Coordinates of N, CA and C in Angstrom, one line a residue:
Chain A
X1173 N 24.0 12.3 4.5 CA 22.8 12.5 4.1 C 22.4 13.3 5.5
X1174 N 21.0 14.2 4.7 CA 20.0 14.3 6.5 C 19.7 13.2 6.8
X1175 N 20.8 14.3 8.3 CA 20.4 13.6 10.1 C 19.0 13.9 11.0
X1176 N 17.9 13.1 11.6 CA 17.0 14.0 12.8 C 17.2 12.9 13.2
X1177 N 17.7 13.4 14.1 CA 18.3 13.3 16.1 C 16.7 13.2 17.1
X1178 N 16.4 12.3 17.2 CA 15.0 12.0 18.0 C 15.6 11.7 19.5
X1179 N 14.7 12.2 20.5 CA 14.9 12.0 21.4 C 14.3 12.8 23.0
X1180 N 13.7 12.2 23.7 CA 14.6 10.9 24.4 C 13.8 9.6 22.9
X1181 N 14.8 8.6 23.3 CA 14.5 7.0 22.1 C 13.2 6.2 22.8
X1182 N 13.1 6.3 23.8 CA 12.8 5.2 25.0 C 12.6 6.4 26.6
X1183 N 10.8 6.7 27.5 CA 10.7 7.0 27.9 C 8.7 6.4 28.8
X1184 N 9.2 6.5 29.8 CA 8.4 5.2 30.6 C 8.3 6.1 31.7
X1185 N 6.9 6.2 31.8 CA 6.1 7.4 33.1 C 5.4 6.7 34.3
X1186 N 5.1 7.3 35.1 CA 3.8 7.4 35.4 C 2.2 8.7 35.2
X1187 N 0.7 7.9 34.9 CA 0.3 8.8 34.3 C 0.4 10.2 35.1
X1188 N 0.1 10.8 34.3 CA -0.4 12.6 34.7 C 0.6 13.3 34.4
X1189 N 2.3 12.6 34.3 CA 3.5 13.3 34.3 C 3.3 14.0 32.2
X1190 N 4.3 14.9 31.9 CA 3.4 15.6 30.8 C 5.5 15.5 30.6
X1191 N 5.3 15.4 29.2 CA 6.7 14.3 29.0 C 6.5 15.3 27.3
X1192 N 8.0 15.7 27.3 CA 8.4 16.1 26.2 C 9.6 15.2 25.0
X1193 N 9.5 15.6 23.7 CA 9.8 14.5 22.5 C 10.7 15.3 22.1
X1194 N 11.7 15.2 22.0 CA 12.9 16.5 20.7 C 13.1 16.3 19.1
X1195 N 13.0 16.7 18.6 CA 13.5 16.9 17.5 C 13.6 17.2 16.9
X1196 N 15.3 16.6 16.4 CA 16.2 18.0 15.7 C 16.6 17.2 14.8
X1197 N 17.3 18.0 13.7 CA 16.8 18.3 12.3 C 19.2 18.0 12.5
X1198 N 20.1 17.6 12.2 CA 21.5 17.9 12.5 C 22.3 18.7 11.2
X1199 N 22.5 18.2 10.3 CA 22.2 19.6 9.2 C 21.7 19.9 8.3
X1200 N 20.7 19.9 8.5 CA 20.0 21.0 7.2 C 18.9 21.4 8.1
X1201 N 18.0 23.0 7.5 CA 17.3 23.1 7.8 C 15.9 23.6 7.4
X1202 N 14.6 22.6 8.9 CA 13.8 22.0 8.3 C 12.7 23.0 8.4
X1203 N 11.7 23.6 7.4 CA 10.9 24.3 8.1 C 9.9 23.7 7.9
X1204 N 9.7 22.7 7.8 CA 8.2 21.7 8.2 C 9.0 20.7 9.3
X1205 N 8.5 20.2 10.2 CA 8.3 18.5 10.3 C 6.8 18.5 10.6
X1206 N 7.0 17.0 11.3 CA 5.7 15.9 10.7 C 5.7 15.5 11.9
X1207 N 5.1 15.1 13.6 CA 4.6 13.8 14.1 C 3.5 13.0 13.5
X1208 N 4.2 12.3 13.7 CA 3.2 10.7 14.2 C 3.3 10.0 15.0
X1209 N 2.2 9.1 15.1 CA 1.9 8.1 15.8 C 1.7 6.8 15.3
X1210 N 2.2 6.1 16.5 CA 2.1 4.3 16.1 C 1.6 4.3 17.1
X1211 N 0.0 3.5 17.3 CA -0.7 2.5 18.5 C 0.5 1.6 17.8
X1212 N -0.2 0.5 19.0 CA 1.1 -0.9 19.6 C 1.3 -1.6 18.2
X1213 N 1.9 -2.2 17.8 CA 1.6 -3.5 16.0 C 0.1 -2.4 15.1
X1214 N 0.4 -1.7 15.4 CA -1.1 -1.1 14.0 C -0.2 0.1 13.6
X1215 N -1.4 0.7 12.7 CA -0.2 1.0 11.2 C -0.1 2.5 12.4
X1216 N 0.0 3.9 10.9 CA 0.1 5.7 11.3 C -1.3 5.9 11.6
X1217 N -0.3 7.3 12.2 CA -1.2 8.7 11.8 C -0.6 9.3 11.5
X1218 N -0.5 10.7 10.8 CA 0.2 11.9 10.6 C -0.4 12.8 12.1
X1219 N -0.2 13.3 13.1 CA -1.0 14.2 14.0 C -1.4 15.2 14.2
X1220 N 0.3 16.1 13.3 CA 0.9 16.9 13.6 C 2.2 17.4 12.1
X1221 N 1.9 19.0 11.4 CA 2.0 19.7 11.1 C 2.5 21.0 11.3
X1222 N 4.6 21.1 11.6 CA 4.7 22.7 11.9 C 5.8 23.1 10.7
X1223 N 5.2 24.0 10.8 CA 6.0 24.6 10.4 C 6.9 25.9 11.5
X1224 N 7.9 26.3 11.3 CA 8.8 27.4 12.0 C 8.1 27.9 11.9
X1225 N 8.2 28.4 13.2 CA 8.3 29.6 14.1 C 6.1 30.3 13.9
X1226 N 5.1 28.9 12.9 CA 3.5 29.7 13.3 C 3.2 28.0 14.3
X1227 N 2.2 28.1 14.2 CA 1.2 27.8 15.3 C 1.1 25.6 14.6
X1228 N 1.3 24.8 15.0 CA 0.7 23.8 14.4 C -0.1 23.2 14.2
X1229 N -1.0 22.2 12.4 CA -1.9 22.2 13.2 C -1.9 20.6 12.4
X1230 N -3.2 20.4 13.6 CA -3.1 19.3 14.0 C -4.1 18.4 12.5
X1231 N -4.4 17.2 12.6 CA -4.9 16.3 11.8 C -6.1 16.2 12.5
X1232 N -7.6 15.2 12.1 CA -9.0 16.0 13.1 C -8.4 14.8 13.5
X1233 N -9.0 14.5 14.9 CA -9.6 13.5 16.2 C -8.1 14.0 17.4
X1234 N -6.9 15.1 16.9 CA -5.9 14.8 17.3 C -6.2 15.8 17.9
X1235 N -5.6 16.2 19.3 CA -6.3 16.8 20.9 C -4.7 17.7 20.8
X1236 N -5.4 19.7 20.6 CA -4.4 19.9 20.2 C -3.7 20.3 22.6
X1237 N -4.8 20.4 22.9 CA -4.0 20.8 23.7 C -3.7 19.2 24.7
X1238 N -3.9 18.8 23.7 CA -3.0 17.1 25.3 C -2.2 17.0 24.5
X1239 N -1.6 17.7 23.0 CA -0.6 17.2 22.2 C 0.3 18.1 22.1
X1240 N 1.1 19.2 23.0 CA 1.2 20.9 22.3 C 3.0 20.4 21.4
X1241 N 2.6 21.4 20.6 CA 4.0 21.3 19.3 C 4.3 21.6 19.3
X1242 N 5.6 22.7 19.2 CA 6.4 23.9 19.3 C 7.4 23.4 18.4
X1243 N 7.5 24.3 17.4 CA 8.8 24.3 16.3 C 8.8 25.3 15.7
X1244 N 10.4 26.2 16.9 CA 10.6 27.8 17.8 C 12.0 27.9 16.1
X1245 N 12.8 27.2 15.8 CA 13.5 27.4 14.9 C 13.6 26.6 14.1
X1246 N 14.2 26.4 12.8 CA 15.3 25.7 12.5 C 15.6 24.3 12.1
X1247 N 15.1 23.9 13.4 CA 16.0 22.8 13.7 C 15.7 22.1 15.0
X1248 N 14.2 22.7 15.2 CA 14.4 22.1 16.1 C 12.4 22.0 16.8
X1249 N 12.6 20.8 16.7 CA 10.5 20.8 17.1 C 10.6 20.1 17.8
X1250 N 9.5 20.2 19.3 CA 9.0 19.8 20.3 C 8.1 19.3 20.3
X1251 N 7.5 18.5 21.0 CA 6.3 17.7 21.0 C 6.0 17.1 22.6
X1252 N 5.2 17.5 23.1 CA 5.1 17.6 25.1 C 3.2 16.7 25.4
X1253 N 3.3 15.2 25.8 CA 2.4 14.5 25.5 C 1.9 15.4 27.2
X1254 N 1.0 16.6 27.7 CA 0.2 16.6 28.1 C -0.9 16.1 29.5
X1255 N -0.3 16.2 30.3 CA -1.0 15.0 31.8 C -0.9 13.2 31.4
X1256 N -0.1 12.5 30.5 CA -0.6 11.3 30.4 C -0.9 10.7 31.0
X1257 N -1.7 9.5 29.7 CA -2.1 9.0 30.6 C -2.3 7.5 30.1
X1258 N -2.4 5.9 30.4 CA -1.2 5.2 30.2 C -2.6 4.5 27.7
X1259 N -3.6 5.5 28.3 CA -4.0 5.2 26.3 C -3.2 6.0 25.7
X1260 N -2.3 6.2 25.7 CA -1.1 7.6 24.9 C -0.3 7.4 24.5
X1261 N 0.4 6.4 25.9 CA 1.7 5.5 25.0 C 0.6 4.2 24.5
X1262 N 2.5 4.7 23.4 CA 2.6 5.0 21.5 C 4.4 4.8 21.7
X1263 N 4.4 4.3 20.1 CA 6.1 4.9 19.9 C 5.3 6.5 18.4
X1264 N 6.2 7.0 18.7 CA 5.7 8.9 18.6 C 7.0 9.4 17.7
X1265 N 6.8 9.2 16.2 CA 8.1 9.3 14.9 C 7.7 11.0 14.8
X1266 N 8.8 11.3 14.5 CA 9.1 12.7 14.6 C 9.7 12.4 12.0
X1267 N 9.3 13.5 12.2 CA 10.3 13.6 10.8 C 10.8 15.0 9.9
X1268 N 12.0 15.2 9.4 CA 12.1 16.5 8.8 C 12.0 17.0 7.2
X1269 N 11.5 17.9 7.0 CA 11.2 18.7 5.7 C 11.5 19.9 5.1
X1270 N 12.4 19.5 3.5 CA 12.6 21.3 4.2 C 11.0 22.2 2.6
X1271 N 10.5 21.5 2.9 CA 9.2 22.1 2.5 C 7.8 21.1 3.2
X1272 N 6.3 20.8 1.7 CA 5.8 20.4 2.2 C 5.7 18.5 2.3
X1273 N 4.8 18.2 2.2 CA 4.6 17.0 2.5 C 5.2 16.1 0.9
X1274 N 5.0 16.7 0.6 CA 6.0 16.0 -0.9 C 7.1 16.5 -1.7
X1275 N 7.3 17.0 -0.3 CA 9.3 17.4 -0.3 C 10.4 15.6 0.7
X1276 N 11.1 15.0 0.4 CA 11.9 14.1 1.2 C 11.6 15.1 2.4
X1277 N 11.3 13.8 3.1 CA 11.4 13.7 4.9 C 12.5 12.2 5.4
X1278 N 12.6 13.5 5.9 CA 13.8 12.1 7.3 C 13.3 12.1 8.2
X1279 N 13.5 11.1 9.4 CA 12.7 9.9 9.7 C 13.6 10.5 11.1
X1280 N 13.0 10.4 12.3 CA 14.1 10.8 13.3 C 13.9 9.1 13.7
X1281 N 14.7 8.3 15.1 CA 14.9 6.9 14.7 C 13.4 6.7 16.2
X1282 N 12.6 8.4 16.6 CA 11.4 7.4 16.9 C 11.7 7.1 18.8
X1283 N 10.4 7.4 19.8 CA 10.6 8.3 21.0 C 9.5 6.4 21.4
X1284 N 9.3 5.6 21.5 CA 9.3 5.4 22.5 C 7.9 5.5 24.3
X1285 N 7.4 5.5 23.6 CA 6.9 6.2 25.2 C 5.2 4.9 25.8
X1286 N 5.3 5.1 26.8 CA 4.8 3.3 28.2 C 4.5 4.6 29.4
X1287 N 2.6 5.1 30.1 CA 2.6 5.5 30.6 C 2.1 4.8 31.7
X1288 N 2.1 4.5 32.8 CA 2.2 3.3 33.8 C 1.4 4.1 34.4
Chain B
X1312 N -14.7 10.6 5.2 CA -13.3 9.7 5.6 C -12.4 9.2 4.6
X1313 N -11.8 9.5 4.2 CA -9.9 9.0 3.5 C -10.3 7.3 3.4
X1314 N -10.0 6.6 3.2 CA -10.3 4.4 3.2 C -8.8 4.3 3.0
X1315 N -7.5 3.5 3.2 CA -6.3 3.2 2.5 C -5.9 1.8 2.9
X1316 N -7.1 1.1 1.4 CA -6.7 0.0 2.4 C -5.0 -1.4 1.1
X1317 N -4.3 -2.2 2.2 CA -2.9 -2.5 1.9 C -3.0 -4.3 1.8
X1318 N -3.6 -4.9 1.0 CA -2.8 -6.1 0.5 C -1.5 -7.0 0.0
X1319 N -1.1 -7.8 -0.1 CA -2.6 -8.9 1.2 C -1.3 -7.8 3.0
X1320 N -1.6 -8.2 4.1 CA -1.1 -7.8 5.2 C -0.5 -8.2 5.5
X1321 N -0.2 -10.0 5.3 CA 0.7 -10.3 5.7 C 1.6 -11.6 4.3
X1322 N 2.8 -11.4 4.2 CA 3.0 -12.4 3.0 C 5.0 -11.9 3.2
X1323 N 4.7 -13.7 3.3 CA 5.4 -14.8 3.5 C 6.1 -15.7 1.8
X1324 N 6.9 -14.9 1.7 CA 7.5 -15.7 0.6 C 9.5 -16.2 0.8
X1325 N 9.5 -16.7 -1.2 CA 10.7 -17.0 -0.8 C 12.1 -16.6 -1.5
X1326 N 12.7 -16.4 -1.0 CA 13.5 -15.3 -1.8 C 14.0 -16.2 -3.0
X1327 N 14.9 -14.7 -4.2 CA 14.2 -15.3 -5.2 C 13.2 -15.0 -5.9
X1328 N 11.3 -14.9 -5.6 CA 10.3 -15.1 -5.9 C 10.2 -13.2 -5.7
X1329 N 8.7 -13.0 -7.3 CA 8.6 -11.3 -6.7 C 7.6 -11.6 -5.8
X1330 N 6.5 -9.8 -5.9 CA 5.5 -10.2 -5.5 C 5.2 -9.1 -5.9
X1331 N 4.0 -8.5 -5.9 CA 3.7 -7.3 -5.9 C 2.3 -6.8 -4.8
X1332 N 2.6 -5.9 -3.7 CA 1.1 -5.4 -2.7 C 1.0 -4.0 -3.2
X1333 N -0.1 -4.1 -2.9 CA -1.4 -3.3 -3.4 C -1.8 -1.9 -2.5
X1334 N -1.8 -1.3 -2.9 CA -2.9 0.0 -2.2 C -3.5 1.3 -2.6
X1335 N -4.4 0.3 -2.6 CA -6.5 1.0 -2.7 C -7.1 2.0 -1.8
X1336 N -7.4 3.7 -2.4 CA -7.9 4.3 -1.4 C -8.6 4.4 -2.6
X1337 N -9.9 5.2 -1.3 CA -10.9 6.4 -1.6 C -11.8 7.0 -2.2
X1338 N -10.6 8.3 -2.7 CA -10.7 9.3 -2.7 C -10.0 10.1 -4.1
X1339 N -10.1 11.5 -4.2 CA -9.3 11.8 -5.9 C -8.2 11.9 -4.8
X1340 N -6.9 11.5 -5.9 CA -5.3 12.2 -5.0 C -4.3 11.5 -5.9
X1341 N -3.7 12.5 -6.3 CA -1.9 12.2 -7.2 C -1.1 12.7 -6.4
X1342 N -1.0 11.5 -4.8 CA 0.1 12.4 -4.1 C 0.7 10.4 -3.4
X1343 N 1.3 9.4 -3.2 CA 1.2 8.2 -2.8 C 2.0 8.3 -2.3
X1344 N 2.2 7.5 -0.9 CA 4.3 7.3 -0.4 C 4.0 6.1 -0.2
X1345 N 5.3 5.1 -0.2 CA 5.9 4.5 0.2 C 6.3 5.0 1.4
X1346 N 6.2 3.8 2.6 CA 7.7 3.3 3.6 C 8.5 2.4 4.3
X1347 N 9.4 2.6 4.5 CA 9.5 0.6 5.2 C 9.9 1.8 6.5
X1348 N 9.3 0.3 7.2 CA 9.3 -0.6 8.3 C 10.5 -1.1 8.5
X1349 N 11.3 -1.5 9.5 CA 12.5 -3.0 10.1 C 11.1 -3.0 11.1
X1350 N 11.6 -4.1 12.0 CA 11.0 -4.6 13.4 C 11.5 -3.3 14.9
X1351 N 10.6 -3.3 15.3 CA 10.8 -1.8 16.2 C 12.3 -0.7 15.9
X1352 N 11.7 -0.1 14.9 CA 12.5 1.3 14.1 C 11.6 1.7 13.5
X1353 N 11.9 3.1 13.5 CA 10.9 3.9 12.8 C 11.0 4.0 10.7
X1354 N 10.5 4.6 10.4 CA 10.7 4.8 9.2 C 11.6 5.4 8.4
X1355 N 11.3 5.0 7.4 CA 11.8 4.9 5.4 C 11.1 5.6 4.9
X1356 N 11.0 6.4 4.1 CA 10.8 6.9 2.7 C 11.6 6.5 2.0
X1357 N 10.6 5.0 0.8 CA 11.2 4.5 -0.1 C 10.8 5.4 -1.8
X1358 N 9.3 5.4 -1.7 CA 8.7 6.4 -2.9 C 7.5 7.7 -2.5
X1359 N 8.2 8.2 -3.3 CA 7.2 9.7 -3.6 C 6.5 9.9 -4.6
X1360 N 5.8 9.5 -5.2 CA 4.7 9.5 -6.8 C 3.7 10.4 -6.7
X1361 N 4.0 11.4 -7.0 CA 2.8 12.4 -7.5 C 2.5 13.0 -9.3
X1362 N 2.4 11.8 -10.0 CA 0.9 11.9 -10.7 C 0.9 10.1 -11.0
X1363 N -0.7 10.0 -12.1 CA -1.9 10.0 -12.8 C 0.6 8.9 -13.2
X1364 N 0.6 7.3 -13.4 CA 1.1 7.1 -14.3 C 3.1 7.0 -14.5
X1365 N 3.2 7.4 -13.2 CA 4.5 7.6 -12.1 C 5.2 6.7 -11.1
X1366 N 6.2 5.7 -11.9 CA 6.9 5.6 -11.6 C 8.6 5.0 -11.0
X1367 N 8.5 4.7 -10.3 CA 9.5 4.6 -9.8 C 10.5 3.6 -9.2
X1368 N 11.6 3.3 -9.4 CA 12.5 1.7 -9.1 C 13.7 1.7 -8.0
X1369 N 13.9 1.4 -6.8 CA 15.4 1.6 -5.7 C 15.3 -0.7 -5.8
X1370 N 16.4 -0.6 -6.0 CA 16.7 -1.9 -6.4 C 15.8 -3.0 -7.3
X1371 N 15.6 -3.5 -6.0 CA 14.5 -4.7 -5.9 C 12.9 -3.4 -6.3
X1372 N 12.6 -2.7 -5.7 CA 11.8 -2.6 -5.6 C 10.6 -1.3 -7.0
X1373 N 10.0 -1.5 -6.9 CA 9.4 -0.5 -7.6 C 8.5 0.0 -7.3
X1374 N 8.0 0.8 -7.5 CA 6.4 1.4 -6.7 C 5.4 2.3 -8.3
X1375 N 4.1 2.2 -8.0 CA 3.9 2.7 -9.8 C 2.1 3.8 -8.6
X1376 N 1.9 4.3 -9.4 CA 1.1 4.2 -9.2 C -0.6 5.4 -10.7
X1377 N -1.8 4.5 -10.2 CA -2.5 4.4 -11.3 C -4.0 5.4 -10.6
X1378 N -3.8 6.4 -10.5 CA -4.9 7.4 -9.9 C -6.1 7.5 -10.1
X1379 N -6.6 7.2 -11.4 CA -7.8 6.8 -12.0 C -8.2 5.1 -11.4
X1380 N -7.5 4.7 -11.6 CA -7.6 3.6 -10.8 C -7.7 3.8 -8.7
X1381 N -7.3 4.4 -8.6 CA -6.9 4.9 -6.6 C -6.5 3.5 -6.1
X1382 N -5.5 3.9 -6.7 CA -4.2 1.6 -7.3 C -2.7 2.4 -7.2
X1383 N -2.2 1.9 -6.1 CA -0.6 2.1 -6.2 C 0.3 0.8 -6.8
X1384 N 0.6 0.2 -6.8 CA 1.1 -1.4 -6.1 C 2.9 -1.1 -6.3
X1385 N 3.7 -2.3 -5.4 CA 5.2 -2.0 -5.0 C 5.1 -3.4 -5.7
X1386 N 6.6 -3.6 -5.7 CA 6.6 -5.1 -6.2 C 7.8 -5.1 -6.4
X1387 N 8.2 -6.0 -5.7 CA 9.0 -6.4 -5.4 C 9.6 -7.6 -6.1
X1388 N 10.9 -7.9 -7.0 CA 12.5 -9.2 -8.0 C 12.8 -9.3 -7.1
X1389 N 12.4 -10.7 -7.1 CA 13.8 -11.7 -6.5 C 14.1 -11.5 -5.6
X1390 N 13.0 -10.9 -4.9 CA 13.2 -11.2 -3.2 C 14.6 -11.7 -2.6
X1391 N 14.9 -11.2 -1.6 CA 16.2 -11.6 -0.8 C 16.0 -10.8 0.9
X1392 N 16.1 -11.4 1.9 CA 16.4 -11.2 3.4 C 15.9 -10.2 3.6
X1393 N 17.0 -9.8 3.1 CA 17.5 -8.1 4.0 C 15.6 -6.8 3.4
X1394 N 15.2 -7.6 2.5 CA 13.7 -6.7 2.3 C 12.8 -6.9 3.0
X1395 N 13.2 -7.8 4.3 CA 11.6 -8.5 5.3 C 11.8 -7.1 6.0
X1396 N 10.1 -6.6 6.3 CA 10.6 -5.3 6.6 C 8.8 -5.2 6.8
X1397 N 7.7 -4.1 6.9 CA 6.8 -3.6 7.1 C 6.8 -3.0 6.2
X1398 N 5.5 -2.7 4.9 CA 5.8 -1.9 4.0 C 3.8 -0.7 4.1
X1399 N 4.3 0.1 4.6 CA 3.5 1.2 4.3 C 3.1 2.3 3.2
X1400 N 2.0 1.9 2.5 CA 1.8 2.5 2.0 C 0.8 4.5 2.6
X1401 N 0.7 5.0 1.9 CA 0.3 6.4 2.9 C -0.3 7.6 1.4
X1402 N -0.9 8.5 1.8 CA -2.6 8.9 1.1 C -3.0 10.3 0.5
X1403 N -2.1 11.0 0.2 CA -2.1 12.8 0.5 C -3.1 13.4 -0.1
X1404 N -4.2 13.5 0.2 CA -6.1 14.6 0.5 C -4.5 16.0 0.3
X1405 N -4.3 16.3 -0.5 CA -3.6 18.1 -0.3 C -5.0 18.6 -0.5
X1406 N -6.0 18.7 -1.3 CA -7.3 19.2 -0.7 C -8.0 19.3 0.6
X1407 N -8.2 17.9 0.8 CA -8.3 18.7 2.0 C -8.0 18.0 3.1
X1408 N -6.6 18.2 2.8 CA -5.7 17.4 3.9 C -5.7 17.0 4.0
X1409 N -6.3 16.0 3.9 CA -6.2 14.7 4.6 C -4.8 14.2 4.9
X1410 N -4.5 12.4 5.5 CA -3.0 12.2 4.5 C -3.7 10.9 5.8
X1411 N -3.4 9.9 5.0 CA -3.7 7.8 5.4 C -3.0 7.4 5.9
X1412 N -2.5 6.7 6.0 CA -1.5 5.5 6.0 C -2.8 4.2 5.8
X1413 N -1.8 3.6 5.1 CA -3.1 1.9 4.9 C -2.5 0.9 6.3
X1414 N -3.0 0.3 5.9 CA -3.0 -1.3 7.3 C -1.0 -1.6 7.2
X1415 N -0.2 -1.4 6.9 CA 0.9 -2.2 6.9 C 1.1 -3.2 5.8
X1416 N 1.8 -3.9 6.2 CA 2.3 -5.6 4.2 C 3.7 -5.4 5.6
X1417 N 3.2 -6.9 6.5 CA 4.3 -7.8 6.8 C 5.0 -8.6 5.4
X1418 N 6.5 -8.3 5.8 CA 6.4 -9.4 5.1 C 7.5 -10.3 4.7
X1419 N 7.6 -11.0 4.4 CA 9.2 -11.7 5.6 C 9.5 -13.3 4.2
X1420 N 11.1 -12.3 4.3 CA 11.2 -13.5 3.3 C 11.9 -14.0 4.0
X1421 N 11.9 -15.4 3.2 CA 12.0 -16.8 3.4 C 13.5 -17.4 3.1
X1422 N 14.3 -17.5 3.2 CA 15.6 -17.9 2.7 C 15.9 -19.5 2.7

């Protein structure tokens, strides 16, 4: 089956640090990748959709300068949380698809980000 | 803003019993997704419902969509412990490019 690798699985760092999270599709070409955020004990939100070779589309309320998304190849998308602060602490999940949102999505294992 | 409400929020049920989780949403949409999340883990896609009247089944889970009532259901048949997880619905309102998750339903199946 389709495998998506998300890395790292856990990050703990000091306030002001920038953190990069990688999402790789290992055995298929992902034209579209999605980034989600889950606050502790809360529901999820879609942050942005990235298509290979073009700028990411951010959902309403998501700061594009804070959450930089790059999708430079058909197998790799990255999310960089710039100058992270404690309120950015969350569980971040990526998924990869070969098309639109209504196409099968394959999820990474998530990255738990804790900012001290 | 699109609102997506799930009921119940918490559900404890005995093995072998049936139950239904409800997902109500506030806008016109014919795209509804169901996901499963195990504690501390990522998401798993369960069902994609793309039209009014769509019904999909996988094992003990069956999902349906009624776009006129703006309602989707996830029915659990003869629950087993392995189904214990949190279940999320999500509504894709693509004309306005909105995508919102429900609040989640935490299911515990008791042996």
